[in-house]
PDB file of C-alpha atoms in Angstrom:
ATOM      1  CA  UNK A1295     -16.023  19.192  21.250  1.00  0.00           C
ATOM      2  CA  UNK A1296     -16.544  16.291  23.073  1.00  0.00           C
ATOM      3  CA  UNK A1297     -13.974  14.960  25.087  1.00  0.00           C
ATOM      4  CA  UNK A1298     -14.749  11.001  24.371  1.00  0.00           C
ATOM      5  CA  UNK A1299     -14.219   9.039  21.541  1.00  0.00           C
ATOM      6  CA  UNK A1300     -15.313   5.234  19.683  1.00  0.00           C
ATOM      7  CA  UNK A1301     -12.297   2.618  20.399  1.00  0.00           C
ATOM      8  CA  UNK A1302     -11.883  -0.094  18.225  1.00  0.00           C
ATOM      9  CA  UNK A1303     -11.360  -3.501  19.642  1.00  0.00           C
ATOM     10  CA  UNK A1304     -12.185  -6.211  17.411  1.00  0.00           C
ATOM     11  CA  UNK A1305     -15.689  -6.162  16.274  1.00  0.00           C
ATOM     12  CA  UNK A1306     -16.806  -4.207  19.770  1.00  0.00           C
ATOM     13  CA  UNK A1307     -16.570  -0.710  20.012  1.00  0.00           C
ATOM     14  CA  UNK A1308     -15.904   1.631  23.616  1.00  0.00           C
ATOM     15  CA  UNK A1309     -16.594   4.721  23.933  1.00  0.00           C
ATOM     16  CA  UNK A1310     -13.501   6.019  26.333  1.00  0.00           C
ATOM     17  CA  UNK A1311     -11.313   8.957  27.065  1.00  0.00           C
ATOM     18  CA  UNK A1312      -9.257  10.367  24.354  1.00  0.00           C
ATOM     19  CA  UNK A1313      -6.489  10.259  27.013  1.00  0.00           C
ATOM     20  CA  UNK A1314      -7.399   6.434  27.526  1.00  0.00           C
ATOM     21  CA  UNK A1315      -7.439   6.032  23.742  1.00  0.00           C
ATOM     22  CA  UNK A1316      -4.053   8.108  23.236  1.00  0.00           C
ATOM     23  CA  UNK A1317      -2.513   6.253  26.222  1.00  0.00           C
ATOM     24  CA  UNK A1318      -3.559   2.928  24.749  1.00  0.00           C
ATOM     25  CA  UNK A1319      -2.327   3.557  21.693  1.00  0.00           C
ATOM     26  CA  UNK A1320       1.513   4.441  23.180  1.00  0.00           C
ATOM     27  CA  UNK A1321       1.450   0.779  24.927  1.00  0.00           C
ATOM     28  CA  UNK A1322       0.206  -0.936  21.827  1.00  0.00           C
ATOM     29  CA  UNK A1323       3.122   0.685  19.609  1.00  0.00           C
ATOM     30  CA  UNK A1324       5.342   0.094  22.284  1.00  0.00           C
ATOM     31  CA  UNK A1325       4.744  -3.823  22.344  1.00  0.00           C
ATOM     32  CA  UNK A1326       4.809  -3.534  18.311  1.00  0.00           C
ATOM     33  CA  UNK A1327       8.597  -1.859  18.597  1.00  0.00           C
ATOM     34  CA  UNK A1328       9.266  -4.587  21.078  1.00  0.00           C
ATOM     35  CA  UNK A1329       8.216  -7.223  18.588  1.00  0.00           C
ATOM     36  CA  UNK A1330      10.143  -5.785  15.665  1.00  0.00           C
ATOM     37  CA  UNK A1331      13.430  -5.860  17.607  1.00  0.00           C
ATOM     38  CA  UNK A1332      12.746  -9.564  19.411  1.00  0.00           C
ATOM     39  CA  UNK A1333      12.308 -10.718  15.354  1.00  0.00           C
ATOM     40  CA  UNK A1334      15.614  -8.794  14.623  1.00  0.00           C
ATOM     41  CA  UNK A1335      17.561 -10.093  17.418  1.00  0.00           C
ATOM     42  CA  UNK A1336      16.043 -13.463  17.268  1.00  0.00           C
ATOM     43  CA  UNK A1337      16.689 -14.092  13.527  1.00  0.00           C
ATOM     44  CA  UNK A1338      19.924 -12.455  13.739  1.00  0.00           C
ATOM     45  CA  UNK A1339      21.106 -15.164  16.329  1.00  0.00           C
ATOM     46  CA  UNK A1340      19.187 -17.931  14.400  1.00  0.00           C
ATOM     47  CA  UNK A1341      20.874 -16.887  11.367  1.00  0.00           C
ATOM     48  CA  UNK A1342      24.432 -17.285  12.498  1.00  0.00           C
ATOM     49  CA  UNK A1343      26.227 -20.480  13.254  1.00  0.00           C
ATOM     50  CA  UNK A1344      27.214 -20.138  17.373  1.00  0.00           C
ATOM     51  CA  UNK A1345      23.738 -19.774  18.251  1.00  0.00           C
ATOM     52  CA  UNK A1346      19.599 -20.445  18.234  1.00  0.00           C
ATOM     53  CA  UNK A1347      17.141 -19.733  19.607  1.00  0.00           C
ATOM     54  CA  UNK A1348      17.456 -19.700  23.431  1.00  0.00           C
ATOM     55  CA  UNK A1349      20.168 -17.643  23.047  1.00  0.00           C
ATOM     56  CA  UNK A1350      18.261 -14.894  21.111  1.00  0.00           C
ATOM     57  CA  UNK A1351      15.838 -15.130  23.679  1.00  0.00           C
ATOM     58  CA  UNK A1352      18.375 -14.302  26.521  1.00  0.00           C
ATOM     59  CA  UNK A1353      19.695 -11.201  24.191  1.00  0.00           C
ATOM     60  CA  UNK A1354      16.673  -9.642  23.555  1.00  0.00           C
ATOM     61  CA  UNK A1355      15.585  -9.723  27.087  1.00  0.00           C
ATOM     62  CA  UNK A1356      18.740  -8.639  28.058  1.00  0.00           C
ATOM     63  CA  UNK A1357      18.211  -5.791  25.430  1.00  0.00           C
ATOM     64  CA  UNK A1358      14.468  -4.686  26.309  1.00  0.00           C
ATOM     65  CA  UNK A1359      14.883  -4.713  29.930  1.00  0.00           C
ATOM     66  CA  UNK A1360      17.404  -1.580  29.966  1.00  0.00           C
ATOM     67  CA  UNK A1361      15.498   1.210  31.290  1.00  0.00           C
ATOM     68  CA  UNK A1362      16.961   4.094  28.256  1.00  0.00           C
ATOM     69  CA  UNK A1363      15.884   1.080  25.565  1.00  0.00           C
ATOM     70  CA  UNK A1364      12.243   1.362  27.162  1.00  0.00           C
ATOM     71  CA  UNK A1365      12.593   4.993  27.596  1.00  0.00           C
ATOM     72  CA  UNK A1366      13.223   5.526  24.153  1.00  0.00           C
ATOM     73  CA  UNK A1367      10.529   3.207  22.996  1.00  0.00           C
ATOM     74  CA  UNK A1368       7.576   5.088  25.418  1.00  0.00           C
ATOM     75  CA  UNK A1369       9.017   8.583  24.152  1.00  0.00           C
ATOM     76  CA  UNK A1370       9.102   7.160  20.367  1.00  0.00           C
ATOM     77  CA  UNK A1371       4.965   6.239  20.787  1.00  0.00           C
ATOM     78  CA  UNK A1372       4.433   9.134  22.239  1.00  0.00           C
ATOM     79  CA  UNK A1373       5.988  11.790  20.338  1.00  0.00           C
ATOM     80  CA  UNK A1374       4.521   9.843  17.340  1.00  0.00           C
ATOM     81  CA  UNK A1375       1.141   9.456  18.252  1.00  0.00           C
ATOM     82  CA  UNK A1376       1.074  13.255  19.513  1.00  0.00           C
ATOM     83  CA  UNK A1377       2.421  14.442  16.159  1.00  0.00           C
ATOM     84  CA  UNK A1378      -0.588  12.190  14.495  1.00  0.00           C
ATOM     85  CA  UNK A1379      -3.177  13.672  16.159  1.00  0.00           C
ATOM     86  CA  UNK A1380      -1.840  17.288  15.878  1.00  0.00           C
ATOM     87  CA  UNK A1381      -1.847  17.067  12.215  1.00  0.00           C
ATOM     88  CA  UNK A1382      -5.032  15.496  11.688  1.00  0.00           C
ATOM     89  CA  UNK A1383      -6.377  18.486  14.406  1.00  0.00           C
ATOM     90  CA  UNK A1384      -4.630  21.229  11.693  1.00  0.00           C
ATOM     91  CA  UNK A1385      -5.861  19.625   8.785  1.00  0.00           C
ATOM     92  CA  UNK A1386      -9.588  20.236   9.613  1.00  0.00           C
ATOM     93  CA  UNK A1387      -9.118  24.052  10.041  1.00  0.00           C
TER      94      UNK A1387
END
Protein backbone atom coordinates (compact mmCIF):
# COMPACT_ATOMS: atom_id res chain seq x y z
CA UNK A 1 0.00 0.00 0.00
CA UNK A 2 1.54 2.96 -0.93
CA UNK A 3 1.59 5.72 1.27
CA UNK A 4 1.12 8.65 -1.56
CA UNK A 5 -1.66 9.58 -3.45
CA UNK A 6 -2.86 11.87 -6.98
CA UNK A 7 -4.23 15.46 -5.68
CA UNK A 8 -6.47 17.23 -7.71
CA UNK A 9 -5.90 20.87 -8.31
CA UNK A 10 -7.47 22.17 -11.28
CA UNK A 11 -6.38 20.50 -14.38
CA UNK A 12 -2.73 19.59 -12.61
CA UNK A 13 -2.37 16.71 -10.63
CA UNK A 14 0.38 16.14 -7.31
CA UNK A 15 1.29 13.31 -6.17
CA UNK A 16 1.58 14.10 -2.13
CA UNK A 17 1.17 12.56 1.25
CA UNK A 18 -2.10 11.14 2.17
CA UNK A 19 -1.54 13.12 5.41
CA UNK A 20 -0.92 16.31 3.13
CA UNK A 21 -4.01 15.35 1.13
CA UNK A 22 -6.19 14.57 4.39
CA UNK A 23 -4.80 17.75 6.03
CA UNK A 24 -5.68 19.78 2.96
CA UNK A 25 -8.82 18.62 2.73
CA UNK A 26 -9.75 19.72 6.69
CA UNK A 27 -8.60 23.49 5.69
CA UNK A 28 -10.55 23.48 2.49
CA UNK A 29 -13.89 22.35 4.38
CA UNK A 30 -13.04 24.56 6.99
CA UNK A 31 -12.98 27.78 4.68
CA UNK A 32 -16.27 26.18 2.97
CA UNK A 33 -18.08 26.16 6.71
CA UNK A 34 -16.67 29.62 7.05
CA UNK A 35 -18.32 30.70 3.83
CA UNK A 36 -21.68 29.13 4.57
CA UNK A 37 -22.00 31.03 7.87
CA UNK A 38 -20.45 34.62 6.42
CA UNK A 39 -23.59 34.09 3.63
CA UNK A 40 -25.93 33.34 6.65
CA UNK A 41 -24.88 36.11 8.78
CA UNK A 42 -24.41 38.46 5.95
CA UNK A 43 -27.88 37.96 4.37
CA UNK A 44 -29.43 37.76 7.64
CA UNK A 45 -28.23 41.42 8.42
CA UNK A 46 -28.93 42.49 4.76
CA UNK A 47 -32.28 41.14 5.08
CA UNK A 48 -33.44 43.14 8.04
CA UNK A 49 -34.12 46.81 8.18
CA UNK A 50 -31.31 48.27 11.01
CA UNK A 51 -28.57 47.02 9.03
CA UNK A 52 -26.26 46.13 5.65
CA UNK A 53 -23.67 45.10 4.82
CA UNK A 54 -20.73 46.49 6.87
CA UNK A 55 -22.43 45.53 9.69
CA UNK A 56 -22.68 41.80 8.70
CA UNK A 57 -19.22 42.02 8.01
CA UNK A 58 -18.29 43.17 11.62
CA UNK A 59 -20.69 40.14 13.00
CA UNK A 60 -19.34 37.49 11.23
CA UNK A 61 -15.84 38.38 12.05
CA UNK A 62 -16.77 38.89 15.36
CA UNK A 63 -18.37 35.33 15.11
CA UNK A 64 -15.41 33.33 13.30
CA UNK A 65 -12.70 34.74 15.29
CA UNK A 66 -13.86 32.92 18.69
CA UNK A 67 -11.45 30.26 19.26
CA UNK A 68 -14.52 27.24 20.31
CA UNK A 69 -16.34 28.56 16.79
CA UNK A 70 -12.93 27.57 14.99
CA UNK A 71 -12.47 24.68 17.21
CA UNK A 72 -15.59 23.27 16.31
CA UNK A 73 -15.18 23.94 12.66
CA UNK A 74 -11.35 22.07 12.53
CA UNK A 75 -12.92 19.11 14.69
CA UNK A 76 -16.17 19.09 12.28
CA UNK A 77 -13.53 18.57 8.99
CA UNK A 78 -11.79 16.35 10.68
CA UNK A 79 -14.01 13.95 12.22
CA UNK A 80 -15.77 14.10 8.78
CA UNK A 81 -13.12 13.55 6.53
CA UNK A 82 -11.74 10.65 8.92
CA UNK A 83 -15.14 8.95 8.91
CA UNK A 84 -14.96 9.28 4.81
CA UNK A 85 -11.99 7.63 4.40
CA UNK A 86 -12.68 4.86 7.01
CA UNK A 87 -15.68 3.81 5.18
CA UNK A 88 -14.41 3.86 1.82
CA UNK A 89 -11.17 1.71 3.55
CA UNK A 90 -14.15 -0.98 4.89
CA UNK A 91 -15.95 -1.01 1.84
CA UNK A 92 -13.08 -2.59 -0.22
CA UNK A 93 -12.68 -5.60 2.18
Amino acid sequence: MSDRTQLAIGRSTFSVSRLTKRALQAVIASALTALAAFLILMLNNVLTARSGFTQGFDVWYAFIRRSDILGTIVLTAIVTIAFVYWQRDRERR
